Amino acid sequence: DGGITQSPKYLFRKEGQNVTLSCEQNLNHDAMYWYRQDPGQGLRLIYYSQIVNDFQKGDIAEGYSVSREKKESFPLTVTSAQKNPTAFYLCASCGQGYEAFFGQGTRLTVV
Amino acid sequence: QKEVEQNSGPLSVPEGAIASLNCTYSDRGSQSFFWYRQYSGKSPELIMFIYSNGDKEDGRFTAQLNKASQYVSLLIRDSQPSDSATYLCALRRSNDYKLSFGAGTTVTVRA
């Protein structure tokens, strides 16, 4: 089945820890995105990537890092510099048709 | 000024009525426009996309785009209780792949 897979579904982070969220797609899409969603809010763009080995900061990149070493993969690291990381994180990918499709999300909680 | 602004909700409509959702945007370089539906705790799913000025109909949904007024809307005809969700407006720029979302409008359809 073609699609976007995010893992894990739930993630708990201790204060001062870095954690990495996985996003993999087998849709052969060029562009990939990471968004953060807080309760009752819309989607805020963290990072996005048009092609392999290239990515751009979104609107709230501070405290996050990404890599794009393979077309299929776009992992997001939430660093200890992100002081309020508890949120729902969504990964999306976009092909030539321009429509973006989303993974099922990762719910991150600081404990 | 936010890139994408949606009419504030929540919006409550009776079953069978028309729900009207509005979205304005600031970047005239925006090329592609999307409406997503998001149920509570789930990831967004694409309802409609529109690239050209005018109307586009798909079943009970109609998207309208007016690039001169920087305005895009979504009409839901014959609203059903299953349409109760948050609706997100999104746009993609023509010069890169940045995909930005509005804050969303929550719609409740009363049976």
PDB file of N, CA and C in Angstrom, chain A residues 37-93:
ATOM      1  N   GLN A  37       0.716  20.835  15.701  1.00  0.00           N
ATOM      2  CA  GLN A  37      -0.647  21.263  15.996  1.00  0.00           C
ATOM      3  C   GLN A  37      -0.877  21.210  17.497  1.00  0.00           C
ATOM      4  N   ASP A  38      -1.251  22.344  18.063  1.00  0.00           N
ATOM      5  CA  ASP A  38      -1.618  22.424  19.472  1.00  0.00           C
ATOM      6  C   ASP A  38      -3.140  22.357  19.584  1.00  0.00           C
ATOM      7  N   PRO A  39      -3.656  21.972  20.758  1.00  0.00           N
ATOM      8  CA  PRO A  39      -5.101  21.786  20.907  1.00  0.00           C
ATOM      9  C   PRO A  39      -5.899  22.998  20.430  1.00  0.00           C
ATOM     10  N   GLY A  40      -6.882  22.756  19.574  1.00  0.00           N
ATOM     11  CA  GLY A  40      -7.752  23.819  19.098  1.00  0.00           C
ATOM     12  C   GLY A  40      -7.107  24.772  18.110  1.00  0.00           C
ATOM     13  N   GLN A  41      -5.915  24.425  17.638  1.00  0.00           N
ATOM     14  CA  GLN A  41      -5.191  25.314  16.726  1.00  0.00           C
ATOM     15  C   GLN A  41      -5.050  24.687  15.345  1.00  0.00           C
ATOM     16  N   GLY A  42      -4.618  25.520  14.398  1.00  0.00           N
ATOM     17  CA  GLY A  42      -4.339  25.018  13.060  1.00  0.00           C
ATOM     18  C   GLY A  42      -2.957  24.390  13.000  1.00  0.00           C
ATOM     19  N   LEU A  43      -2.469  24.158  11.782  1.00  0.00           N
ATOM     20  CA  LEU A  43      -1.166  23.534  11.567  1.00  0.00           C
ATOM     21  C   LEU A  43      -0.113  24.614  11.363  1.00  0.00           C
ATOM     22  N   ARG A  44       0.961  24.535  12.127  1.00  0.00           N
ATOM     23  CA  ARG A  44       2.060  25.481  11.964  1.00  0.00           C
ATOM     24  C   ARG A  44       3.264  24.747  11.370  1.00  0.00           C
ATOM     25  N   LEU A  45       3.848  25.330  10.343  1.00  0.00           N
ATOM     26  CA  LEU A  45       4.908  24.689   9.578  1.00  0.00           C
ATOM     27  C   LEU A  45       6.237  24.795  10.303  1.00  0.00           C
ATOM     28  N   ILE A  46       6.901  23.650  10.484  1.00  0.00           N
ATOM     29  CA  ILE A  46       8.197  23.610  11.169  1.00  0.00           C
ATOM     30  C   ILE A  46       9.330  23.640  10.135  1.00  0.00           C
ATOM     31  N   TYR A  47       9.362  22.649   9.260  1.00  0.00           N
ATOM     32  CA  TYR A  47      10.358  22.549   8.195  1.00  0.00           C
ATOM     33  C   TYR A  47       9.693  21.933   6.973  1.00  0.00           C
ATOM     34  N   TYR A  48      10.276  22.209   5.805  1.00  0.00           N
ATOM     35  CA  TYR A  48       9.829  21.538   4.601  1.00  0.00           C
ATOM     36  C   TYR A  48      11.007  21.321   3.676  1.00  0.00           C
ATOM     37  N   SER A  49      10.837  20.343   2.776  1.00  0.00           N
ATOM     38  CA  SER A  49      11.929  19.958   1.881  1.00  0.00           C
ATOM     39  C   SER A  49      11.361  19.719   0.490  1.00  0.00           C
ATOM     40  N   GLN A  50      11.998  20.336  -0.486  1.00  0.00           N
ATOM     41  CA  GLN A  50      11.563  20.164  -1.872  1.00  0.00           C
ATOM     42  C   GLN A  50      12.227  18.957  -2.524  1.00  0.00           C
ATOM     43  N   ILE A  51      13.504  18.747  -2.182  1.00  0.00           N
ATOM     44  CA  ILE A  51      14.266  17.660  -2.797  1.00  0.00           C
ATOM     45  C   ILE A  51      15.253  17.104  -1.779  1.00  0.00           C
ATOM     46  N   VAL A  52      15.848  16.009  -2.134  1.00  0.00           N
ATOM     47  CA  VAL A  52      16.837  15.371  -1.255  1.00  0.00           C
ATOM     48  C   VAL A  52      17.991  16.327  -0.988  1.00  0.00           C
ATOM     49  N   ASN A  53      18.471  16.294   0.249  1.00  0.00           N
ATOM     50  CA  ASN A  53      19.614  17.100   0.692  1.00  0.00           C
ATOM     51  C   ASN A  53      19.344  18.598   0.691  1.00  0.00           C
ATOM     52  N   ASP A  54      18.085  18.969   0.714  1.00  0.00           N
ATOM     53  CA  ASP A  54      17.717  20.382   0.787  1.00  0.00           C
ATOM     54  C   ASP A  54      16.463  20.533   1.623  1.00  0.00           C
ATOM     55  N   PHE A  55      16.445  21.535   2.522  1.00  0.00           N
ATOM     56  CA  PHE A  55      15.248  21.791   3.309  1.00  0.00           C
ATOM     57  C   PHE A  55      15.252  23.253   3.753  1.00  0.00           C
ATOM     58  N   GLN A  56      14.065  23.760   4.084  1.00  0.00           N
ATOM     59  CA  GLN A  56      13.898  25.159   4.478  1.00  0.00           C
ATOM     60  C   GLN A  56      13.165  25.241   5.807  1.00  0.00           C
ATOM     61  N   LYS A  57      13.501  26.278   6.562  1.00  0.00           N
ATOM     62  CA  LYS A  57      12.779  26.535   7.800  1.00  0.00           C
ATOM     63  C   LYS A  57      11.365  27.008   7.479  1.00  0.00           C
ATOM     64  N   GLY A  58      10.441  26.552   8.310  1.00  0.00           N
ATOM     65  CA  GLY A  58       9.087  27.048   8.223  1.00  0.00           C
ATOM     66  C   GLY A  58       8.911  28.218   9.179  1.00  0.00           C
ATOM     67  N   ASP A  59       7.732  28.325   9.755  1.00  0.00           N
ATOM     68  CA  ASP A  59       7.406  29.475  10.595  1.00  0.00           C
ATOM     69  C   ASP A  59       7.824  29.301  12.055  1.00  0.00           C
ATOM     70  N   ILE A  60       8.058  28.056  12.479  1.00  0.00           N
ATOM     71  CA  ILE A  60       8.400  27.817  13.895  1.00  0.00           C
ATOM     72  C   ILE A  60       9.533  26.806  14.015  1.00  0.00           C
ATOM     73  N   ALA A  61      10.652  27.038  13.327  1.00  0.00           N
ATOM     74  CA  ALA A  61      11.741  26.059  13.265  1.00  0.00           C
ATOM     75  C   ALA A  61      12.609  25.998  14.522  1.00  0.00           C
ATOM     76  N   GLU A  62      12.567  27.006  15.365  1.00  0.00           N
ATOM     77  CA  GLU A  62      13.474  27.045  16.513  1.00  0.00           C
ATOM     78  C   GLU A  62      13.236  25.863  17.444  1.00  0.00           C
ATOM     79  N   GLY A  63      14.340  25.162  17.781  1.00  0.00           N
ATOM     80  CA  GLY A  63      14.245  24.014  18.671  1.00  0.00           C
ATOM     81  C   GLY A  63      14.014  22.699  17.952  1.00  0.00           C
ATOM     82  N   TYR A  64      13.979  22.739  16.625  1.00  0.00           N
ATOM     83  CA  TYR A  64      13.782  21.547  15.803  1.00  0.00           C
ATOM     84  C   TYR A  64      14.897  21.425  14.773  1.00  0.00           C
ATOM     85  N   SER A  65      15.163  20.188  14.327  1.00  0.00           N
ATOM     86  CA  SER A  65      16.087  19.977  13.218  1.00  0.00           C
ATOM     87  C   SER A  65      15.569  18.830  12.368  1.00  0.00           C
ATOM     88  N   VAL A  66      15.981  18.828  11.094  1.00  0.00           N
ATOM     89  CA  VAL A  66      15.559  17.784  10.153  1.00  0.00           C
ATOM     90  C   VAL A  66      16.735  17.372   9.287  1.00  0.00           C
ATOM     91  N   SER A  67      16.535  16.285   8.551  1.00  0.00           N
ATOM     92  CA  SER A  67      17.481  15.863   7.520  1.00  0.00           C
ATOM     93  C   SER A  67      16.669  15.272   6.377  1.00  0.00           C
ATOM     94  N   ARG A  68      17.256  15.281   5.183  1.00  0.00           N
ATOM     95  CA  ARG A  68      16.579  14.681   4.020  1.00  0.00           C
ATOM     96  C   ARG A  68      17.657  13.992   3.173  1.00  0.00           C
ATOM     97  N   GLU A  69      18.119  12.854   3.688  1.00  0.00           N
ATOM     98  CA  GLU A  69      19.168  12.098   3.018  1.00  0.00           C
ATOM     99  C   GLU A  69      18.614  11.170   1.952  1.00  0.00           C
ATOM    100  N   LYS A  70      17.348  10.809   2.095  1.00  0.00           N
ATOM    101  CA  LYS A  70      16.676   9.951   1.123  1.00  0.00           C
ATOM    102  C   LYS A  70      15.345  10.573   0.744  1.00  0.00           C
ATOM    103  N   LYS A  71      14.899  10.316  -0.458  1.00  0.00           N
ATOM    104  CA  LYS A  71      13.632  10.869  -0.911  1.00  0.00           C
ATOM    105  C   LYS A  71      12.476  10.393  -0.040  1.00  0.00           C
ATOM    106  N   GLU A  72      12.573   9.158   0.445  1.00  0.00           N
ATOM    107  CA  GLU A  72      11.475   8.537   1.170  1.00  0.00           C
ATOM    108  C   GLU A  72      11.357   8.985   2.615  1.00  0.00           C
ATOM    109  N   SER A  73      12.400   9.606   3.165  1.00  0.00           N
ATOM    110  CA  SER A  73      12.479   9.795   4.607  1.00  0.00           C
ATOM    111  C   SER A  73      12.758  11.245   4.992  1.00  0.00           C
ATOM    112  N   PHE A  74      12.063  11.724   6.031  1.00  0.00           N
ATOM    113  CA  PHE A  74      12.233  13.111   6.472  1.00  0.00           C
ATOM    114  C   PHE A  74      12.062  13.143   7.996  1.00  0.00           C
ATOM    115  N   PRO A  75      13.058  12.673   8.758  1.00  0.00           N
ATOM    116  CA  PRO A  75      12.912  12.634  10.215  1.00  0.00           C
ATOM    117  C   PRO A  75      13.029  14.005  10.859  1.00  0.00           C
ATOM    118  N   LEU A  76      12.292  14.185  11.935  1.00  0.00           N
ATOM    119  CA  LEU A  76      12.284  15.437  12.699  1.00  0.00           C
ATOM    120  C   LEU A  76      12.849  15.175  14.091  1.00  0.00           C
ATOM    121  N   THR A  77      13.839  15.966  14.492  1.00  0.00           N
ATOM    122  CA  THR A  77      14.382  15.878  15.846  1.00  0.00           C
ATOM    123  C   THR A  77      13.886  17.065  16.661  1.00  0.00           C
ATOM    124  N   VAL A  78      13.284  16.767  17.791  1.00  0.00           N
ATOM    125  CA  VAL A  78      12.855  17.795  18.729  1.00  0.00           C
ATOM    126  C   VAL A  78      13.969  17.910  19.759  1.00  0.00           C
ATOM    127  N   THR A  79      14.661  19.019  19.772  1.00  0.00           N
ATOM    128  CA  THR A  79      15.816  19.159  20.643  1.00  0.00           C
ATOM    129  C   THR A  79      15.418  19.716  22.004  1.00  0.00           C
ATOM    130  N   SER A  80      16.375  19.698  22.910  1.00  0.00           N
ATOM    131  CA  SER A  80      16.127  20.211  24.263  1.00  0.00           C
ATOM    132  C   SER A  80      15.915  21.726  24.244  1.00  0.00           C
ATOM    133  N   ALA A  81      16.270  22.368  23.140  1.00  0.00           N
ATOM    134  CA  ALA A  81      16.071  23.812  23.015  1.00  0.00           C
ATOM    135  C   ALA A  81      14.601  24.177  22.798  1.00  0.00           C
ATOM    136  N   GLN A  82      13.772  23.183  22.438  1.00  0.00           N
ATOM    137  CA  GLN A  82      12.338  23.416  22.263  1.00  0.00           C
ATOM    138  C   GLN A  82      11.701  23.295  23.650  1.00  0.00           C
ATOM    139  N   LYS A  83      11.317  24.425  24.218  1.00  0.00           N
ATOM    140  CA  LYS A  83      10.905  24.456  25.620  1.00  0.00           C
ATOM    141  C   LYS A  83       9.483  23.974  25.859  1.00  0.00           C
ATOM    142  N   ASN A  84       8.670  23.942  24.840  1.00  0.00           N
ATOM    143  CA  ASN A  84       7.291  23.513  25.012  1.00  0.00           C
ATOM    144  C   ASN A  84       6.919  22.553  23.880  1.00  0.00           C
ATOM    145  N   PRO A  85       7.476  21.349  23.876  1.00  0.00           N
ATOM    146  CA  PRO A  85       7.311  20.457  22.739  1.00  0.00           C
ATOM    147  C   PRO A  85       6.029  19.630  22.734  1.00  0.00           C
ATOM    148  N   THR A  86       5.277  19.644  23.805  1.00  0.00           N
ATOM    149  CA  THR A  86       4.074  18.821  23.863  1.00  0.00           C
ATOM    150  C   THR A  86       3.088  19.284  22.792  1.00  0.00           C
ATOM    151  N   ALA A  87       2.776  18.399  21.840  1.00  0.00           N
ATOM    152  CA  ALA A  87       1.912  18.755  20.712  1.00  0.00           C
ATOM    153  C   ALA A  87       1.675  17.517  19.866  1.00  0.00           C
ATOM    154  N   PHE A  88       0.827  17.682  18.859  1.00  0.00           N
ATOM    155  CA  PHE A  88       0.552  16.666  17.849  1.00  0.00           C
ATOM    156  C   PHE A  88       1.382  17.035  16.621  1.00  0.00           C
ATOM    157  N   TYR A  89       2.254  16.115  16.173  1.00  0.00           N
ATOM    158  CA  TYR A  89       3.145  16.404  15.049  1.00  0.00           C
ATOM    159  C   TYR A  89       2.679  15.634  13.818  1.00  0.00           C
ATOM    160  N   LEU A  90       2.554  16.354  12.723  1.00  0.00           N
ATOM    161  CA  LEU A  90       2.058  15.779  11.477  1.00  0.00           C
ATOM    162  C   LEU A  90       3.087  15.923  10.372  1.00  0.00           C
ATOM    163  N   CYS A  91       3.298  14.844   9.645  1.00  0.00           N
ATOM    164  CA  CYS A  91       4.171  14.826   8.478  1.00  0.00           C
ATOM    165  C   CYS A  91       3.298  14.706   7.238  1.00  0.00           C
ATOM    166  N   ALA A  92       3.682  15.391   6.174  1.00  0.00           N
ATOM    167  CA  ALA A  92       2.940  15.316   4.928  1.00  0.00           C
ATOM    168  C   ALA A  92       3.911  15.232   3.759  1.00  0.00           C
ATOM    169  N   SER A  93       3.427  14.709   2.634  1.00  0.00           N
ATOM    170  CA  SER A  93       4.225  14.709   1.420  1.00  0.00           C
ATOM    171  C   SER A  93       3.360  15.150   0.258  1.00  0.00           C
TER     172      SER A  93
END
